[in-house]
Amino acid sequence: MIARRGTGSGRTVVTVCRLLLVSVLSIPPAVIAAEDWTLGYQATSIGQYHGTFRSPYTGTFSLRDYSERDVSLTTTLFLGLRVTPNTQFYFDPEIAGGRGFSNVNGIANFPNGEMPRVATAAPKPYIARLYVTHDFGFGSETEAFESDDNQLAGGRPMTRYTVVVGRFTVTDFFDNNRYTHDPRTQFLSWGVMYNGAWDYPADTRGYTWGWVHEFHARRWSVRYGSAAEPKVANGLRFDRRLFRNRADMFEGELRYRPGDHEGSIRLLSFVNHAYSGTYAQALELAREQGGTPDINATRKNGTLKYGFGLNMEQEITKDVGAFVRLGWNDGKTQSFAFAVIDRLASGGVSVNGKRWKRPSDTAATALTETGLSGVHAAYLAAGGLDFMIGDGALRYGPEYIWETYYSARVAPGLFATVDIQHVTNPAYNRDRGPVWIPSVRLHVELNKQTFKGKP
């Protein structure tokens, strides 16, 4: 029997259809199939230039006041393997080479974020990552992940305790930010891509050995990591005296959705012990013995350095987001593994290209102020050297970098970026600069998402 329109049975059929439609539409998205392995590739080349600028004097680690043109290159394979349903193994061999301005000296907030991975001008292979991660799940609820570099597709427990052990960069797990965390696709300068006041443990290329523990829930996470420090400042070899010299870091993260717009806030603290010196002792030793202060002459095992960081990101509209980072460390102890920055304030805006019908493009701008403690500035003013700055004298002022970039998707997996940076008071010296730094970046990424319309 066919129900006629307007009859009681017809209305019943319509009502049932509506209920079925609502039921179907409210079904959660299909669970992403778990993949057993993944393979990805990236290559990034960055070319930078700066011209002449005001420079009444130069020192050992000054930015050279003549024109420089330098290029960096990194290529990486990303290999992932599922060992058990909750255990994953990752291996990333990498090749890096090239040069940075003045041998990567002369600017505290250095303008090329790929340079920590470059130890020599000639490209050389090395192991970037080699680690195992295991989830201990609580409850039946799962969280879906798409296939990506160092990420296997599939479900993970929503509430989980995760342990990671091996070789990695600690920035894989700490100080994340949706809008500024990857110099291969986002901002280039060191103090914008990460919290520059966090002297995170790493060798010259930016990697270390250690472990990370994380407890993750739907709206919050807490994590702890412990990792090896280099033997010397900015060195390639690691200190094996882990009970005396190592880095410990802690981070809490809260995720929220005001007005259906994702946001996060992260609080970071770190405690480093290394075979390093202190600026006050270096100044005192120079006064007693005469000559220029040398922080390496005051090195001791277990020297303490500590600090804190705040990291916020907020989606304003679906295609506009803003971010802020604040950082502080004690400023007494030798800058050792990352950047010569004691104080940091950074903020910016990122706009997705959907507004002009290019959803894989990004335009973004940020202003970053970095500074030093009083004793640190006094050390440099007396002619002391850090591992990447030292003009032989100093008329102190905060270093400011304004950076703007536009990243365009040229073809599936190929991106071209134009970036401009303006540096005021390079290496905290009001006697030198300002400096304009234009950059061009080419980035290739190939993985399972490359040809699926993913940005």
Short mmCIF file of C-alpha atoms in Angstrom, two decimals:
data_model
loop_
_atom_site.label_atom_id
_atom_site.label_comp_id
_atom_site.label_asym_id
_atom_site.label_seq_id
_atom_site.Cartn_x
_atom_site.Cartn_y
_atom_site.Cartn_z
CA MET A 1 0.00 0.00 0.00
CA ILE A 2 1.30 3.38 -0.99
CA ALA A 3 0.69 6.17 1.50
CA ARG A 4 -0.92 9.23 -0.01
CA ARG A 5 0.25 12.74 0.75
CA GLY A 6 -1.73 14.28 3.57
CA THR A 7 -2.95 11.01 5.05
CA GLY A 8 -2.06 9.89 8.57
CA SER A 9 0.08 7.02 7.30
CA GLY A 10 1.90 9.41 4.95
CA ARG A 11 2.77 11.75 7.80
CA THR A 12 4.05 8.74 9.72
CA VAL A 13 6.33 7.75 6.85
CA VAL A 14 7.66 11.29 6.58
CA THR A 15 8.28 11.44 10.33
CA VAL A 16 10.12 8.11 10.27
CA CYS A 17 12.25 9.29 7.34
CA ARG A 18 13.11 12.47 9.17
CA LEU A 19 14.14 10.52 12.27
CA LEU A 20 16.27 8.20 10.16
CA LEU A 21 17.92 11.18 8.44
CA VAL A 22 18.69 12.89 11.76
CA SER A 23 20.06 9.62 13.09
CA VAL A 24 22.31 9.16 10.08
CA LEU A 25 23.57 12.76 10.18
CA SER A 26 24.41 12.50 13.87
CA ILE A 27 26.57 9.40 13.44
CA PRO A 28 30.19 10.25 14.33
CA PRO A 29 32.69 10.38 11.46
CA ALA A 30 34.00 7.02 10.34
CA VAL A 31 36.94 5.79 12.32
CA ILE A 32 40.20 6.27 10.41
CA ALA A 33 41.66 2.92 9.48
CA ALA A 34 44.85 2.13 11.36
CA GLU A 35 47.88 1.99 9.10
CA ASP A 36 50.79 -0.31 9.82
CA TRP A 37 53.47 1.88 8.25
CA THR A 38 53.99 5.29 6.72
CA LEU A 39 56.61 6.92 4.54
CA GLY A 40 57.15 10.62 3.92
CA TYR A 41 59.75 12.96 2.48
CA GLN A 42 60.57 16.64 2.76
CA ALA A 43 63.17 18.98 1.26
CA THR A 44 63.59 22.62 2.23
CA SER A 45 65.94 25.20 0.79
CA ILE A 46 66.15 28.75 2.18
CA GLY A 47 68.03 31.56 0.49
CA GLN A 48 68.69 34.77 2.44
CA TYR A 49 70.34 38.11 1.80
CA HIS A 50 71.31 41.16 3.81
CA GLY A 51 73.01 44.32 2.62
CA THR A 52 75.31 46.78 4.28
CA PHE A 53 74.25 48.57 7.46
CA ARG A 54 75.58 51.00 10.07
CA SER A 55 78.46 49.35 11.95
CA PRO A 56 81.08 51.53 13.68
CA TYR A 57 82.89 48.39 14.89
CA THR A 58 82.75 44.59 14.63
CA GLY A 59 83.79 41.75 16.92
CA THR A 60 84.55 38.06 16.69
CA PHE A 61 80.89 37.03 16.55
CA SER A 62 79.39 40.09 14.86
CA LEU A 63 77.08 40.07 11.89
CA ARG A 64 79.31 41.20 9.01
CA ASP A 65 78.49 44.69 7.79
CA TYR A 66 78.96 43.81 4.12
CA SER A 67 76.46 42.03 1.86
CA GLU A 68 75.94 38.32 2.45
CA ARG A 69 74.00 35.76 0.43
CA ASP A 70 73.61 32.33 2.00
CA VAL A 71 71.59 29.18 1.37
CA SER A 72 70.61 26.22 3.55
CA LEU A 73 69.24 22.82 2.52
CA THR A 74 67.65 19.96 4.46
CA THR A 75 66.11 16.73 3.21
CA THR A 76 64.40 14.19 5.45
CA LEU A 77 62.80 10.76 5.15
CA PHE A 78 60.03 10.01 7.65
CA LEU A 79 59.57 6.30 8.37
CA GLY A 80 56.89 5.03 10.76
CA LEU A 81 56.00 1.47 11.80
CA ARG A 82 53.23 0.13 14.05
CA VAL A 83 54.81 -2.53 16.27
CA THR A 84 51.68 -3.30 18.33
CA PRO A 85 48.26 -1.59 18.37
CA ASN A 86 49.59 0.97 20.88
CA THR A 87 53.31 0.96 20.07
CA GLN A 88 54.89 2.93 17.22
CA PHE A 89 58.46 3.22 15.94
CA TYR A 90 59.85 6.20 13.99
CA PHE A 91 63.11 6.65 12.11
CA ASP A 92 64.06 9.88 10.28
CA PRO A 93 67.39 9.98 8.41
CA GLU A 94 68.27 13.52 7.36
CA ILE A 95 70.79 15.41 5.23
CA ALA A 96 71.63 19.05 5.94
CA GLY A 97 74.12 21.55 4.58
CA GLY A 98 74.65 25.19 3.72
CA ARG A 99 75.69 28.38 5.43
CA GLY A 100 74.15 31.03 7.63
CA PHE A 101 75.05 34.71 7.83
CA SER A 102 78.52 35.26 9.35
CA ASN A 103 78.80 31.55 10.26
CA VAL A 104 75.48 31.74 12.14
CA ASN A 105 76.65 34.64 14.30
CA GLY A 106 75.67 38.22 15.02
CA ILE A 107 71.89 38.04 15.59
CA ALA A 108 70.44 36.61 18.81
CA ASN A 109 67.06 35.79 17.24
CA PHE A 110 68.71 34.26 14.19
CA PRO A 111 66.71 34.65 10.95
CA ASN A 112 66.91 31.08 9.57
CA GLY A 113 65.25 28.37 11.66
CA GLU A 114 66.79 25.60 9.60
CA MET A 115 70.34 26.56 10.57
CA PRO A 116 70.38 24.60 13.87
CA ARG A 117 70.30 21.51 11.65
CA VAL A 118 73.29 22.62 9.58
CA ALA A 119 76.69 21.77 11.06
CA THR A 120 78.75 22.01 7.85
CA ALA A 121 78.51 23.73 4.48
CA ALA A 122 78.74 20.41 2.61
CA PRO A 123 75.54 18.34 2.99
CA LYS A 124 76.04 15.44 5.41
CA PRO A 125 73.70 12.61 6.46
CA TYR A 126 72.81 11.85 10.07
CA ILE A 127 70.01 10.39 12.17
CA ALA A 128 67.48 13.06 13.11
CA ARG A 129 64.96 10.88 14.96
CA LEU A 130 64.99 7.30 16.19
CA TYR A 131 62.39 6.67 18.87
CA VAL A 132 59.63 4.39 20.17
CA THR A 133 56.34 5.62 21.60
CA HIS A 134 53.77 3.58 23.55
CA ASP A 135 50.27 4.50 24.75
CA PHE A 136 48.67 3.14 27.90
CA GLY A 137 44.95 3.74 27.36
CA PHE A 138 42.17 4.44 29.87
CA GLY A 139 38.56 3.96 28.85
CA SER A 140 37.04 3.09 25.47
CA GLU A 141 36.94 6.56 23.88
CA THR A 142 39.44 7.07 21.05
CA GLU A 143 40.94 10.02 19.16
CA ALA A 144 41.40 9.78 15.39
CA PHE A 145 44.67 10.77 13.68
CA GLU A 146 45.35 11.17 9.98
CA SER A 147 48.54 9.94 8.36
CA ASP A 148 51.34 12.50 8.53
CA ASP A 149 55.08 12.77 9.05
CA ASN A 150 55.92 10.91 12.29
CA GLN A 151 52.23 10.11 12.75
CA LEU A 152 50.48 6.87 11.82
CA ALA A 153 46.82 7.07 10.87
CA GLY A 154 44.36 5.42 13.21
CA GLY A 155 42.86 5.77 16.64
CA ARG A 156 44.62 6.38 19.93
CA PRO A 157 43.01 6.30 23.37
CA MET A 158 41.51 9.70 24.16
CA THR A 159 42.70 9.40 27.75
CA ARG A 160 46.22 8.02 27.66
CA TYR A 161 49.60 7.92 29.30
CA THR A 162 52.35 7.97 26.66
CA VAL A 163 56.05 7.20 26.99
CA VAL A 164 58.53 8.20 24.25
CA VAL A 165 62.16 7.01 24.34
CA GLY A 166 64.97 7.64 21.85
CA ARG A 167 66.45 10.41 19.71
CA PHE A 168 64.30 13.40 18.77
CA THR A 169 64.05 17.13 19.19
CA VAL A 170 62.22 18.07 22.37
CA THR A 171 60.27 20.67 20.37
CA ASP A 172 58.43 17.70 18.81
CA PHE A 173 56.56 17.43 22.11
CA PHE A 174 56.90 20.80 23.91
CA ASP A 175 56.08 24.43 23.07
CA ASN A 176 53.83 23.50 20.16
CA ASN A 177 51.80 26.21 18.43
CA ARG A 178 49.41 25.87 15.52
CA TYR A 179 50.55 29.11 13.89
CA THR A 180 54.30 29.14 14.49
CA HIS A 181 56.28 25.97 15.11
CA ASP A 182 57.88 24.88 11.84
CA PRO A 183 60.49 26.97 9.97
CA ARG A 184 59.97 24.78 6.91
CA THR A 185 56.43 26.08 6.42
CA GLN A 186 55.88 28.98 8.86
CA PHE A 187 58.02 31.72 10.46
CA LEU A 188 61.78 31.48 10.02
CA SER A 189 63.38 33.27 12.98
CA TRP A 190 64.42 31.26 16.02
CA GLY A 191 62.56 33.27 18.65
CA VAL A 192 59.28 33.05 16.73
CA MET A 193 59.29 29.37 15.76
CA TYR A 194 60.06 28.36 19.39
CA ASN A 195 60.34 30.12 22.72
CA GLY A 196 63.82 31.63 22.35
CA ALA A 197 64.30 32.05 26.11
CA TRP A 198 64.03 28.27 26.49
CA ASP A 199 67.60 27.00 26.14
CA TYR A 200 66.35 23.60 25.10
CA PRO A 201 68.78 20.63 25.10
CA ALA A 202 70.17 19.83 21.66
CA ASP A 203 73.29 19.26 19.64
CA THR A 204 74.34 21.62 16.84
CA ARG A 205 71.64 20.15 14.60
CA GLY A 206 68.83 20.57 17.13
CA TYR A 207 68.37 16.96 18.31
CA THR A 208 69.05 15.05 21.52
CA TRP A 209 68.51 11.69 23.29
CA GLY A 210 65.99 11.34 26.07
CA TRP A 211 62.48 10.42 27.06
CA VAL A 212 59.10 12.10 27.37
CA HIS A 213 56.11 11.19 29.53
CA GLU A 214 52.67 12.64 28.79
CA PHE A 215 49.21 12.25 30.28
CA HIS A 216 46.62 13.36 27.74
CA ALA A 217 42.89 13.97 28.29
CA ARG A 218 40.26 15.52 26.02
CA ARG A 219 40.86 19.12 27.05
CA TRP A 220 44.19 19.10 28.88
CA SER A 221 47.60 17.47 28.96
CA VAL A 222 50.65 17.42 31.21
CA ARG A 223 54.08 16.27 30.07
CA TYR A 224 57.58 15.82 31.41
CA GLY A 225 60.82 15.27 29.53
CA SER A 226 64.44 14.61 30.39
CA ALA A 227 67.20 14.81 27.77
CA ALA A 228 70.96 14.95 27.30
CA GLU A 229 72.89 18.23 27.12
CA PRO A 230 75.88 18.74 24.81
CA LYS A 231 79.38 18.52 26.29
CA VAL A 232 80.15 22.11 25.30
CA ALA A 233 77.98 25.03 24.22
CA ASN A 234 76.45 24.35 20.81
CA GLY A 235 78.44 21.10 20.55
CA LEU A 236 77.75 17.93 18.56
CA ARG A 237 78.66 15.40 21.27
CA PHE A 238 76.55 14.75 24.34
CA ASP A 239 77.49 14.71 28.01
CA ARG A 240 76.92 11.21 29.39
CA ARG A 241 77.01 12.29 33.04
CA LEU A 242 73.21 12.31 33.11
CA PHE A 243 72.89 12.26 36.88
CA ARG A 244 74.73 15.61 37.02
CA ASN A 245 74.24 17.20 33.59
CA ARG A 246 70.89 16.98 31.83
CA ALA A 247 67.80 19.02 31.00
CA ASP A 248 64.40 18.52 32.62
CA MET A 249 61.27 20.20 31.29
CA PHE A 250 57.62 20.31 32.36
CA GLU A 251 54.58 21.59 30.48
CA GLY A 252 50.87 21.85 31.12
CA GLU A 253 48.42 22.44 28.29
CA LEU A 254 44.77 23.51 28.35
CA ARG A 255 42.59 23.38 25.22
CA TYR A 256 39.30 25.29 24.97
CA ARG A 257 36.67 26.42 22.41
CA PRO A 258 35.25 29.92 23.05
CA GLY A 259 32.50 30.54 20.51
CA ASP A 260 33.43 27.35 18.62
CA HIS A 261 36.96 28.66 17.96
CA GLU A 262 39.84 26.46 19.10
CA GLY A 263 42.38 27.89 21.50
CA SER A 264 45.20 26.61 23.69
CA ILE A 265 47.43 27.84 26.47
CA ARG A 266 50.66 26.12 27.51
CA LEU A 267 52.85 26.77 30.54
CA LEU A 268 56.45 25.57 30.29
CA SER A 269 59.19 25.34 32.91
CA PHE A 270 62.69 23.99 32.50
CA VAL A 271 65.66 23.16 34.70
CA ASN A 272 69.01 22.59 32.99
CA HIS A 273 72.24 21.30 34.51
CA ALA A 274 75.31 21.45 32.27
CA TYR A 275 79.07 21.82 32.22
CA SER A 276 78.76 25.57 31.80
CA GLY A 277 79.79 28.88 33.34
CA THR A 278 78.21 32.00 34.81
CA TYR A 279 78.51 35.60 33.66
CA ALA A 280 79.11 37.08 37.12
CA GLN A 281 82.04 34.75 37.79
CA ALA A 282 83.51 35.52 34.37
CA LEU A 283 83.38 39.27 35.10
CA GLU A 284 84.88 38.79 38.56
CA LEU A 285 87.71 36.64 37.19
CA ALA A 286 88.48 39.26 34.54
CA ARG A 287 88.66 41.99 37.20
CA GLU A 288 91.04 39.89 39.31
CA GLN A 289 93.31 38.73 36.50
CA GLY A 290 92.82 41.47 33.93
CA GLY A 291 91.81 41.01 30.32
CA THR A 292 88.52 40.12 28.68
CA PRO A 293 85.94 38.00 30.53
CA ASP A 294 85.67 34.42 29.27
CA ILE A 295 82.70 32.43 30.46
CA ASN A 296 84.34 29.15 29.44
CA ALA A 297 86.94 29.73 32.16
CA THR A 298 84.20 29.39 34.82
CA ARG A 299 82.61 26.13 33.66
CA LYS A 300 81.57 23.61 36.32
CA ASN A 301 79.58 20.40 36.24
CA GLY A 302 75.95 20.71 37.24
CA THR A 303 75.67 24.49 36.71
CA LEU A 304 71.99 25.39 37.01
CA LYS A 305 69.89 27.32 34.50
CA TYR A 306 66.11 27.59 34.80
CA GLY A 307 63.25 29.43 33.19
CA PHE A 308 59.59 29.63 32.22
CA GLY A 309 57.49 30.09 29.12
CA LEU A 310 53.92 30.97 28.19
CA ASN A 311 52.49 29.95 24.83
CA MET A 312 48.99 30.90 23.61
CA GLU A 313 47.14 30.38 20.35
CA GLN A 314 43.60 31.42 19.48
CA GLU A 315 41.48 30.95 16.39
CA ILE A 316 39.66 34.25 15.81
CA THR A 317 37.72 33.17 12.73
CA LYS A 318 38.01 29.92 10.78
CA ASP A 319 40.78 31.44 8.64
CA VAL A 320 42.44 33.91 11.05
CA GLY A 321 44.45 33.05 14.15
CA ALA A 322 46.64 34.86 16.66
CA PHE A 323 49.47 33.71 18.91
CA VAL A 324 51.62 34.97 21.80
CA ARG A 325 54.79 33.64 23.40
CA LEU A 326 56.48 34.97 26.55
CA GLY A 327 59.76 33.61 27.88
CA TRP A 328 62.13 34.23 30.79
CA ASN A 329 65.24 32.51 32.13
CA ASP A 330 67.54 33.40 35.02
CA GLY A 331 70.04 35.15 32.70
CA LYS A 332 72.94 34.25 34.98
CA THR A 333 74.16 31.09 33.30
CA GLN A 334 75.89 30.56 29.97
CA SER A 335 73.67 30.34 26.90
CA PHE A 336 74.37 26.76 25.96
CA ALA A 337 72.34 24.95 23.30
CA PHE A 338 69.80 27.12 21.48
CA ALA A 339 69.71 30.91 21.42
CA VAL A 340 71.32 33.79 23.35
CA ILE A 341 68.01 35.11 24.72
CA ASP A 342 67.06 35.72 28.37
CA ARG A 343 63.75 37.54 27.85
CA LEU A 344 61.22 37.11 25.05
CA ALA A 345 57.88 38.57 24.00
CA SER A 346 56.44 37.56 20.64
CA GLY A 347 53.04 37.91 19.04
CA GLY A 348 51.50 37.72 15.61
CA VAL A 349 48.62 36.92 13.29
CA SER A 350 48.25 34.18 10.67
CA VAL A 351 45.67 34.31 7.87
CA ASN A 352 44.65 31.33 5.75
CA GLY A 353 44.21 31.89 1.99
CA LYS A 354 40.55 30.81 1.96
CA ARG A 355 39.68 34.51 1.96
CA TRP A 356 41.17 34.87 -1.54
CA LYS A 357 40.29 31.34 -2.75
CA ARG A 358 43.71 29.83 -2.05
CA PRO A 359 43.06 27.61 0.99
CA SER A 360 46.59 26.15 1.00
CA ASP A 361 48.27 29.58 1.19
CA THR A 362 49.19 31.47 4.34
CA ALA A 363 50.03 35.11 5.07
CA ALA A 364 51.40 35.93 8.52
CA THR A 365 53.22 38.63 10.46
CA ALA A 366 54.86 38.75 13.89
CA LEU A 367 56.86 41.13 16.10
CA THR A 368 59.38 39.70 18.56
CA GLU A 369 61.33 41.50 21.28
CA THR A 370 64.24 39.72 22.94
CA GLY A 371 66.47 40.90 25.77
CA LEU A 372 69.24 40.07 28.22
CA SER A 373 69.66 40.17 31.98
CA GLY A 374 71.79 42.96 33.42
CA VAL A 375 74.81 40.76 34.19
CA HIS A 376 74.63 39.14 30.76
CA ALA A 377 74.65 42.55 29.05
CA ALA A 378 77.56 43.65 31.25
CA TYR A 379 79.54 40.58 30.21
CA LEU A 380 79.10 41.40 26.50
CA ALA A 381 79.81 45.10 27.09
CA ALA A 382 83.16 44.10 28.64
CA GLY A 383 84.08 42.25 25.45
CA GLY A 384 82.91 38.77 26.41
CA LEU A 385 81.67 36.26 23.84
CA ASP A 386 78.68 33.95 23.80
CA PHE A 387 78.63 31.06 21.35
CA MET A 388 76.95 33.15 18.64
CA ILE A 389 77.10 36.86 19.56
CA GLY A 390 79.85 39.20 20.69
CA ASP A 391 80.68 42.57 19.10
CA GLY A 392 83.60 43.32 21.41
CA ALA A 393 81.57 46.14 22.97
CA LEU A 394 77.90 46.81 23.65
CA ARG A 395 75.51 49.74 23.96
CA TYR A 396 72.63 47.61 25.12
CA GLY A 397 69.15 47.68 23.67
CA PRO A 398 66.50 45.00 23.14
CA GLU A 399 66.68 43.22 19.81
CA TYR A 400 63.49 43.59 17.74
CA ILE A 401 62.57 41.49 14.72
CA TRP A 402 59.49 42.12 12.65
CA GLU A 403 58.84 39.22 10.25
CA THR A 404 56.22 38.80 7.55
CA TYR A 405 55.82 35.97 5.07
CA TYR A 406 53.53 34.67 2.35
CA SER A 407 53.54 30.94 1.62
CA ALA A 408 51.94 29.78 -1.64
CA ARG A 409 51.11 26.27 -2.74
CA VAL A 410 52.55 26.08 -6.27
CA ALA A 411 51.58 22.45 -6.92
CA PRO A 412 50.63 19.44 -4.82
CA GLY A 413 53.48 19.04 -2.34
CA LEU A 414 55.40 22.13 -3.51
CA PHE A 415 55.35 25.44 -1.62
CA ALA A 416 57.16 28.72 -2.27
CA THR A 417 57.54 31.39 0.41
CA VAL A 418 58.64 35.02 0.35
CA ASP A 419 59.75 36.29 3.76
CA ILE A 420 61.01 39.69 4.95
CA GLN A 421 62.59 40.46 8.33
CA HIS A 422 63.63 43.79 9.82
CA VAL A 423 66.18 43.54 12.65
CA THR A 424 66.69 46.45 15.07
CA ASN A 425 69.70 46.36 17.43
CA PRO A 426 71.23 43.09 16.14
CA ALA A 427 72.87 41.19 19.02
CA TYR A 428 71.36 43.76 21.42
CA ASN A 429 73.69 46.49 20.17
CA ARG A 430 72.21 49.93 19.55
CA ASP A 431 75.43 50.94 17.76
CA ARG A 432 74.75 48.55 14.89
CA GLY A 433 71.96 48.12 12.34
CA PRO A 434 69.14 48.08 11.50
CA VAL A 435 69.23 45.24 8.97
CA TRP A 436 66.73 44.15 6.32
CA ILE A 437 66.72 40.41 5.50
CA PRO A 438 64.66 39.17 2.53
CA SER A 439 64.34 35.40 2.13
CA VAL A 440 62.98 32.88 -0.36
CA ARG A 441 62.02 29.37 0.73
CA LEU A 442 61.17 26.32 -1.40
CA HIS A 443 59.60 23.39 0.40
CA VAL A 444 58.65 19.95 -0.94
CA GLU A 445 56.61 17.47 1.09
CA LEU A 446 55.47 14.08 -0.13
CA ASN A 447 53.27 11.78 1.92
CA LYS A 448 49.83 10.19 1.80
CA GLN A 449 48.13 13.56 2.29
CA THR A 450 49.98 15.38 -0.49
CA PHE A 451 47.56 14.48 -3.27
CA LYS A 452 44.37 14.49 -1.19
CA GLY A 453 43.88 18.27 -1.26
CA LYS A 454 45.55 18.76 2.11
CA PRO A 455 47.54 21.98 2.56
#
